Coordinates of C-alpha atoms and ligand atoms in Angstrom, one line a residue:
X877 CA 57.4 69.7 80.2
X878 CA 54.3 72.1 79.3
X879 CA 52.1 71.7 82.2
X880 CA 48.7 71.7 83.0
X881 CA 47.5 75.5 82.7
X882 CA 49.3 76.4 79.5
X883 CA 47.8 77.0 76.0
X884 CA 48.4 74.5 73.3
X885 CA 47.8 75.7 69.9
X886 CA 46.0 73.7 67.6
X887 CA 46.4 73.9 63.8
X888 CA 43.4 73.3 61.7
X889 CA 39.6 73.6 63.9
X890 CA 38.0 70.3 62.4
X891 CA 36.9 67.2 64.0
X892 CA 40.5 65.8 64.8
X893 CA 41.5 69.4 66.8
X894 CA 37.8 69.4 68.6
X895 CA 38.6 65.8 69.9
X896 CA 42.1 67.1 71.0
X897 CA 40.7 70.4 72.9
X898 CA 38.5 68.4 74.9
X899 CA 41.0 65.8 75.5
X900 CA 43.1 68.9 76.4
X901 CA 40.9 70.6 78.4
X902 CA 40.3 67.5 80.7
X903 CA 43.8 67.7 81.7
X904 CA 43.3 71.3 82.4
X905 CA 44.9 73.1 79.1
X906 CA 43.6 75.6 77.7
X907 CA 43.6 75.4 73.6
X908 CA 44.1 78.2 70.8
X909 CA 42.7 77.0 67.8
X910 CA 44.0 78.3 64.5
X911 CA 42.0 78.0 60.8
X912 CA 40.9 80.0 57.8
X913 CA 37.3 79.2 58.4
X914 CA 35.3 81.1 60.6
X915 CA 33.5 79.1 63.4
X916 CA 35.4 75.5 62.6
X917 CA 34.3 73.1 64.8
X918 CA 37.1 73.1 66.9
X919 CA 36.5 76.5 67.8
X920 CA 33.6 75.4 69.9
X921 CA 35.6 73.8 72.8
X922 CA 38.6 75.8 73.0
X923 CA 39.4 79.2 74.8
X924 CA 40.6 81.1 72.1
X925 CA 40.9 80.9 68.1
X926 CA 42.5 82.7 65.2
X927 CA 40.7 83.4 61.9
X928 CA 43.3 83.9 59.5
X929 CA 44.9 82.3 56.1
X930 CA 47.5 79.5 57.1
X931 CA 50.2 81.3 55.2
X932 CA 49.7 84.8 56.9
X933 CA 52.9 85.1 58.3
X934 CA 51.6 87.9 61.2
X935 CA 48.8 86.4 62.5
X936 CA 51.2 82.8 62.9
X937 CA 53.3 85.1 64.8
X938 CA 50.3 86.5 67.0
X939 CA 49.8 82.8 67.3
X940 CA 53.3 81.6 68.0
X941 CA 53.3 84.0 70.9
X942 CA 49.8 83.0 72.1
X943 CA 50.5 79.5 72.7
X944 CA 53.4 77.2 74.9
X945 CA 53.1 74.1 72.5
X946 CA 51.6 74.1 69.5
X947 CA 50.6 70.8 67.3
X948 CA 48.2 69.9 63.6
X949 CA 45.5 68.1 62.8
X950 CA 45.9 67.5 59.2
X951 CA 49.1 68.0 57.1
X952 CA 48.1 70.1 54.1
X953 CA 49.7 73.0 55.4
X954 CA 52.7 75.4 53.8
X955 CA 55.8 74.0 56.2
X956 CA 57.1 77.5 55.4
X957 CA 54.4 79.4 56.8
X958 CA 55.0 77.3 60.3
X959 CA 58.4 78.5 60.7
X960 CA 57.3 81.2 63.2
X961 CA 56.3 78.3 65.9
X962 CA 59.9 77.1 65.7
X963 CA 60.6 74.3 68.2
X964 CA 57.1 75.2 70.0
X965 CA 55.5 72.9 67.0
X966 CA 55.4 69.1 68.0
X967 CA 55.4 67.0 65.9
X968 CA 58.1 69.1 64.0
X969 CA 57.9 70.0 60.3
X970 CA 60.1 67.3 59.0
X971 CA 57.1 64.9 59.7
X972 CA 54.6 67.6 57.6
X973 CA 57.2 67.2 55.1
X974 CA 57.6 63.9 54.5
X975 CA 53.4 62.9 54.9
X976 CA 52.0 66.0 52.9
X977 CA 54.2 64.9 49.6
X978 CA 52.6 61.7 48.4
X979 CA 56.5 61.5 46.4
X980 CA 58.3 62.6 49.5
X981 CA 56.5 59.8 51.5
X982 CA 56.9 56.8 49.0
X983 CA 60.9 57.6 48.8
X984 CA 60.8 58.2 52.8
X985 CA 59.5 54.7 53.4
X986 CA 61.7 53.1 50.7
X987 CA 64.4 54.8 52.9
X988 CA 63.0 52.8 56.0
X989 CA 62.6 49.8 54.0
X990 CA 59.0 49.3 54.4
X991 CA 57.2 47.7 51.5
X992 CA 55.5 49.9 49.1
X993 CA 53.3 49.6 46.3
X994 CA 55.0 49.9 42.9
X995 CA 55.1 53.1 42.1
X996 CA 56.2 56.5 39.6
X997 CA 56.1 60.1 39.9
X998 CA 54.7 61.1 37.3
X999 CA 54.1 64.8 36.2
X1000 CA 52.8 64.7 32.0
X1001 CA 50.9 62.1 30.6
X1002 CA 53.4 60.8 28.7
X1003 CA 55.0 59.9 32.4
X1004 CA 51.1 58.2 33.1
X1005 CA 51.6 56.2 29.7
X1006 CA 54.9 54.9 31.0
X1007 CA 53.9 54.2 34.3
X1008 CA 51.2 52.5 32.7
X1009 CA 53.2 50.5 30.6
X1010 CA 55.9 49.6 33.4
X1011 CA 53.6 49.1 36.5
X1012 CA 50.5 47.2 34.1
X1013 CA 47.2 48.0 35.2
X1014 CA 45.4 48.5 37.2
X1015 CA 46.5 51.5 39.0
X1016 CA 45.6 54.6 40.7
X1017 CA 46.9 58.2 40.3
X1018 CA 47.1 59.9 43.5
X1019 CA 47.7 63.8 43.5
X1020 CA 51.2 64.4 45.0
X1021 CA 49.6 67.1 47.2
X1022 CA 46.3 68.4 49.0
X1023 CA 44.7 64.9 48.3
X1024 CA 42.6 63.3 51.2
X1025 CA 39.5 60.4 51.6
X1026 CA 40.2 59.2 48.0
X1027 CA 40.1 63.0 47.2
X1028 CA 42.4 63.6 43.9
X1029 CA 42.4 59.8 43.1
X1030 CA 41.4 58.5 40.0
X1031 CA 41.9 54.7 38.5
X1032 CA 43.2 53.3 35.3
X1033 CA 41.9 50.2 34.7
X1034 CA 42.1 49.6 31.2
X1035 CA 45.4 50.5 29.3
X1036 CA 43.3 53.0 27.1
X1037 CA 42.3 55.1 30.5
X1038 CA 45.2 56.9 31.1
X1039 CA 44.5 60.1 29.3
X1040 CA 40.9 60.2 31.2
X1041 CA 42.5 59.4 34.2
X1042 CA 45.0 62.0 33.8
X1043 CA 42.3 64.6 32.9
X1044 CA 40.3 63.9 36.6
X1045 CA 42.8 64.7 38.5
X1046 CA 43.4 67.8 36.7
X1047 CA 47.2 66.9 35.3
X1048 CA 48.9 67.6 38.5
X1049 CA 51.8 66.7 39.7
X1050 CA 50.6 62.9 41.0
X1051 CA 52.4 59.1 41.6
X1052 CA 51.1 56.7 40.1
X1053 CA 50.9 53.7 42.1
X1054 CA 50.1 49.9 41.2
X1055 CA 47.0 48.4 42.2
X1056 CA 47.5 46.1 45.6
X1057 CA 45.4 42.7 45.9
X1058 CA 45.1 43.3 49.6
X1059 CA 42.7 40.8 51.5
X1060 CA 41.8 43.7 54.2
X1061 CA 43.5 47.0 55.8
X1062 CA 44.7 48.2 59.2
X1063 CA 46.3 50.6 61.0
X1064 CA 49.3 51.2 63.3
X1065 CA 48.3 54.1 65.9
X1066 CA 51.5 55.1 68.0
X1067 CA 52.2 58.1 70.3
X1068 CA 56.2 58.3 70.5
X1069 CA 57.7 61.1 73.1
X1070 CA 60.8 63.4 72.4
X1071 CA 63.2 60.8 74.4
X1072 CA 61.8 57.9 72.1
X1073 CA 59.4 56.0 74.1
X1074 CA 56.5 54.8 72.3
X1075 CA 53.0 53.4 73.4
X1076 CA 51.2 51.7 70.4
X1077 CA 47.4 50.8 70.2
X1078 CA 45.7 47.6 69.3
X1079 CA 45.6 47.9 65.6
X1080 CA 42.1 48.3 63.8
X1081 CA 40.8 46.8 60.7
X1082 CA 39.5 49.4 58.1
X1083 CA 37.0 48.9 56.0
X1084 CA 36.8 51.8 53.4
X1085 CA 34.2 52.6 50.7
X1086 CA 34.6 55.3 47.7
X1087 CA 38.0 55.7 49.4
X1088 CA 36.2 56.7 53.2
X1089 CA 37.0 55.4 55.6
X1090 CA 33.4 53.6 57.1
X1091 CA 34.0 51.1 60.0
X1092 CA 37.3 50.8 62.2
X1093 CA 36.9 47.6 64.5
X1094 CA 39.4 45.7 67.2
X1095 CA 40.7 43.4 67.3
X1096 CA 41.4 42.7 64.1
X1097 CA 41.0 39.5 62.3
X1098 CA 43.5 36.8 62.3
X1099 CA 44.9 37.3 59.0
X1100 CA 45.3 40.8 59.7
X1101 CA 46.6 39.7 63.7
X1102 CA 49.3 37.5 61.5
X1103 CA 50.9 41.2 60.1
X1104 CA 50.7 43.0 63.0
X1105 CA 54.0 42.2 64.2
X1106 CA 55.3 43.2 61.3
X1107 CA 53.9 46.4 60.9
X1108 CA 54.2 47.6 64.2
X1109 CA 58.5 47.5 63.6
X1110 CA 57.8 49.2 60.5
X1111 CA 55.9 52.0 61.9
X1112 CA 58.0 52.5 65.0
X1113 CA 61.2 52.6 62.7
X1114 CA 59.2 55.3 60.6
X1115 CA 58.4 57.3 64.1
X1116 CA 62.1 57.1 65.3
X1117 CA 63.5 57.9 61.4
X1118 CA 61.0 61.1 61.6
X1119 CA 61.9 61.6 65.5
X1120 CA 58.2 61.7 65.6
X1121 CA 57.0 63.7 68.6
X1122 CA 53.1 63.0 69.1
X1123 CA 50.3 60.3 67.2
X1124 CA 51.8 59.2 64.1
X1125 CA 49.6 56.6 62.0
X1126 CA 50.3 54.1 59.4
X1127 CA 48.0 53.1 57.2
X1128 CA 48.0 49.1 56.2
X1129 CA 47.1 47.0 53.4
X1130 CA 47.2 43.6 54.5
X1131 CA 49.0 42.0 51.1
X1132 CA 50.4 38.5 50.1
X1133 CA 53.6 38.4 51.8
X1134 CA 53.3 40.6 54.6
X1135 CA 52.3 44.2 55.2
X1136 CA 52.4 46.9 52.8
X1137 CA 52.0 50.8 54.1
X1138 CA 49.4 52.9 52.0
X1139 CA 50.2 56.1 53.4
X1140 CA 51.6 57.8 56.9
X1141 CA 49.4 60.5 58.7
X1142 CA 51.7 62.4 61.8
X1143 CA 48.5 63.3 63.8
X1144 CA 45.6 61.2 65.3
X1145 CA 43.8 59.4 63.0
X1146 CA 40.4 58.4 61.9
X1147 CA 40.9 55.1 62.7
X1148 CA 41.7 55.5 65.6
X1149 CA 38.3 57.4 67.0
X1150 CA 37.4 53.9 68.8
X1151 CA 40.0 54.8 71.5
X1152 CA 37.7 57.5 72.9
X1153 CA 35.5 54.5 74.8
X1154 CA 37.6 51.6 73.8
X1155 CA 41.0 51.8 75.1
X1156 CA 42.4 53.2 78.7
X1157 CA 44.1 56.1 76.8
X1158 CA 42.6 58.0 74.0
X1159 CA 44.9 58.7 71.1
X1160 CA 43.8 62.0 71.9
X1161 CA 44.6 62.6 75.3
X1162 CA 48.2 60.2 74.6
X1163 CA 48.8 63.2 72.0
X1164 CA 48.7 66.2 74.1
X1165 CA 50.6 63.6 77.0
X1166 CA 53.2 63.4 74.5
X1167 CA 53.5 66.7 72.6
X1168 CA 53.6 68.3 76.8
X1169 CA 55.9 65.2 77.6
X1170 CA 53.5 63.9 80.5
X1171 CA 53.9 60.3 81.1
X1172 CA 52.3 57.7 79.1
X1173 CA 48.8 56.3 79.5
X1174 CA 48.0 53.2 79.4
X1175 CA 46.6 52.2 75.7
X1176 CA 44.7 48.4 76.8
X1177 CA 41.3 47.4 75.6
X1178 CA 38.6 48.8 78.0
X1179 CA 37.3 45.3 77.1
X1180 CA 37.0 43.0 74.6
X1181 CA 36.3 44.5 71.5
X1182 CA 35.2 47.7 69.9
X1183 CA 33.4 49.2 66.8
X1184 CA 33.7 52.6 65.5
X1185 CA 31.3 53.2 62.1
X1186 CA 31.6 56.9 61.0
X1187 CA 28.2 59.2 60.0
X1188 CA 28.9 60.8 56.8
X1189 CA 26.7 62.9 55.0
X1190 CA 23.1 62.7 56.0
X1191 CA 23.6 59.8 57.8
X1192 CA 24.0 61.9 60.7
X1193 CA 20.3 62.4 60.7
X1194 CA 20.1 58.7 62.8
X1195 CA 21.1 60.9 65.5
X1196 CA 17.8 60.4 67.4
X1197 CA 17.8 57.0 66.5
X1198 CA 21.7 56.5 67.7
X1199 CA 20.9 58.4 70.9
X1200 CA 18.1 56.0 71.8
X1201 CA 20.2 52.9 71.4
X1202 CA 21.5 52.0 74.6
X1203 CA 25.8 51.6 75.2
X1204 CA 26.3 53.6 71.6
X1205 CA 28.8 56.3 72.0
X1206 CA 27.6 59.5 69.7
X1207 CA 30.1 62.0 68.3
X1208 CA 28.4 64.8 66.6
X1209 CA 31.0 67.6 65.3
X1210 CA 29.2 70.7 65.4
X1211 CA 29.5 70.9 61.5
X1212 CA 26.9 72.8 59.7
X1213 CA 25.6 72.0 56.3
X1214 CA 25.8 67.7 56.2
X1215 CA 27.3 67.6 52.2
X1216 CA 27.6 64.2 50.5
X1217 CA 31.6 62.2 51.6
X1218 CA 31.9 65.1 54.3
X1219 CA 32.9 63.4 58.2
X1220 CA 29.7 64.4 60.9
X1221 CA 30.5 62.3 63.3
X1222 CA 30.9 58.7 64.6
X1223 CA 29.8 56.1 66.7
X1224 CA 31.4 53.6 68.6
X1225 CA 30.1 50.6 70.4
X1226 CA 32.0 48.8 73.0
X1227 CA 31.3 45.3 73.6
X1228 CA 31.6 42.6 75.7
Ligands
AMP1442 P1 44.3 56.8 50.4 O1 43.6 58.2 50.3 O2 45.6 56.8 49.7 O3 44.3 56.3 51.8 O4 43.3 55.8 49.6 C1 42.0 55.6 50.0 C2 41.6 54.2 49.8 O5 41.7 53.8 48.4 C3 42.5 53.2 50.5 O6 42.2 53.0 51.9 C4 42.2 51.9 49.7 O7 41.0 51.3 50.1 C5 42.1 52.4 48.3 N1 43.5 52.4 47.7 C6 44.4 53.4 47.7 N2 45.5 53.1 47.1 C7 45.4 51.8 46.6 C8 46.2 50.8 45.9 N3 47.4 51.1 45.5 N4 45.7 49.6 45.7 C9 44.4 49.3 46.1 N5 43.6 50.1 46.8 C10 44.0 51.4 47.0

């Protein structure tokens, strides 16, 4: 067990590792926050932080020594340059692995026999024109690597698109996957321990738009409640298959004939900011609990329903206006310059 007291690295000083150094910090940690970027938001609430390139092997050294546990917040990271944390890094590099390869993760959840979109790894566009030709359109080419909120995504929608397509993501290594006809998506939030135990979330709905996420809200619907079962084995199965040590999310698409994962994120999730105000546990405060192996919180509704909306761009300007409405819960991240798509904060409203 790390106890109360020691430092837990955090890896990557944006939004997700500020709302894991407070969550920290409430259980009395103390958090070392390491990211290229000077000032990152994270930086704000923690004791200490390291200023250096992710794949400068000293200062992860310097690190590794600083710290008793260390974890990420987002998985575009060299796995190499993490060796230095050894076993000190939870959730282990396996996990990076698998969810930083957009290839890697389609063949890993084939593996755990959940459903999946149709899909090819392409790498020429002759390889987009066959993938094209097999999989029908429309479909989207995905950037194996580096790609996040729709980032490194382009569509085909017409059989004559591919060379365009090709061209915006800048002929890189990519999958092209088939189009899904979902009627909504969701999310499976779990926090799973070294020994196996799990605790799992209610599971949002997601509504997305320009491939951001915009509004999380539980419960879900009913057609989405209808899958839940579902994809709650599949994401436990995926946990246990990674031996999973911390948050690990799945990402839904709620498809004729049952669940279908869009991607896997081994960290705490966007969707899963409601959890803050909404549920007895936060998935922030269940991740450091896990990655220290403290016992589980609870994960129940506070009550009966919550709404989390993110502020992206300038619409973090309604601050005033956000502050002034009564029961809103305001997130503001500390970021500086509010650029269009770029995450500023959130709100969530608990109700009844
Ligand atoms: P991603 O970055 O892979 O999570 O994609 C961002 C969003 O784009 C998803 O949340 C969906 O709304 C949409 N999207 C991604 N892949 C597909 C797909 N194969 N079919 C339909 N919509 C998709």
């Amino acid at each position: 067990m790390i106890a109360p007291g020691s430092t837990i690295g955090i890896i990557g000083g944006g939004q997700l590792g500020r709302m894991l150094a407070i969550a920290a910090a409430q259980l009395g940690y103390r958090c070392h926050i390491y990211d290229p970027q000077e000032n990152p938001p994270a930086a704000d609430v923690a004791a200490e932080a390291t200023h250096a390139a992710y794949d400068d092997a000293d200062a992860m050294c310097r690190f590794a020594d600083a710290v008793d546990v260390a974890t990420y917040e987002f998985e575009n990271l060299p796995a190499g340059a993490l060796s230095a944390l050894g076993d000190k890094l939870r959730p282990g590099t396996r996990s990076l692995a698998v969810a930083q390869d957009r290839a890697a993760e389609k063949e890993f959840l084939e593996q755990c026999r959940a459903r999946v979109s149709p899909w090819r790894a392409v790498e020429t566009l002759a390889d987009v024109e066959s993938a094209v030709a097999e999989l029908r359109v429309p479909l989207v080419l995905k950037t194996r690597r580096f790609g996040y909120d729709g980032k490194g995504q382009a569509w085909i929608r017409g059989e004559d698109e591919a060379a365009a397509a090709w061209d915006a993501i800048g002929q890189q290594p990519a999958v092209a996957e088939a189009g899904v006809a979902f009627s909504a998506e969701f999310s499976v939030i779990l926090a799973r321990w070294a020994d196996g135990r799990n605790a799992l979330w209610e599971s949002p709905e997601n509504a997305h738009r320009d491939g951001i996420l915009r509004r999380s809200t539980v419960p879900c619907s009913q057609q989405v409640a209808l899958q839940v079962p579902r994809a709650r084995e599949t994401a436990i199965a995926i946990a246990n298959a990674l031996d999973h040590v911390g948050v690990l999310t799945v990402e839904f698409f709620a498809a004729a004939g049952g669940p279908m994962v869009n991607e896997i994120a081994p960290r705490v999730h966007n969707s899963g900011h409601w959890t803050i105000e909404g549920a007895v546990t936060s998935q922030f405060e269940q991740h450091i609990r896990a990655i220290c192996d403290l016992p589980p919180g609870l994960t129940g509704l506070i009550r009966g329903s919550a709404t989390m909306d993110n502020l992206i761009g300038d619409e973090v300007d309604r601050w005033p206006e956000l502050l002034a409405e009564r029961g809103a819960h305001v997130h503001l991240y500390g970021k500086g310059e509010a650029r269009p798509g770029r995450k500023m904060g959130h709100v969530t409203r608990v109700v009844r």
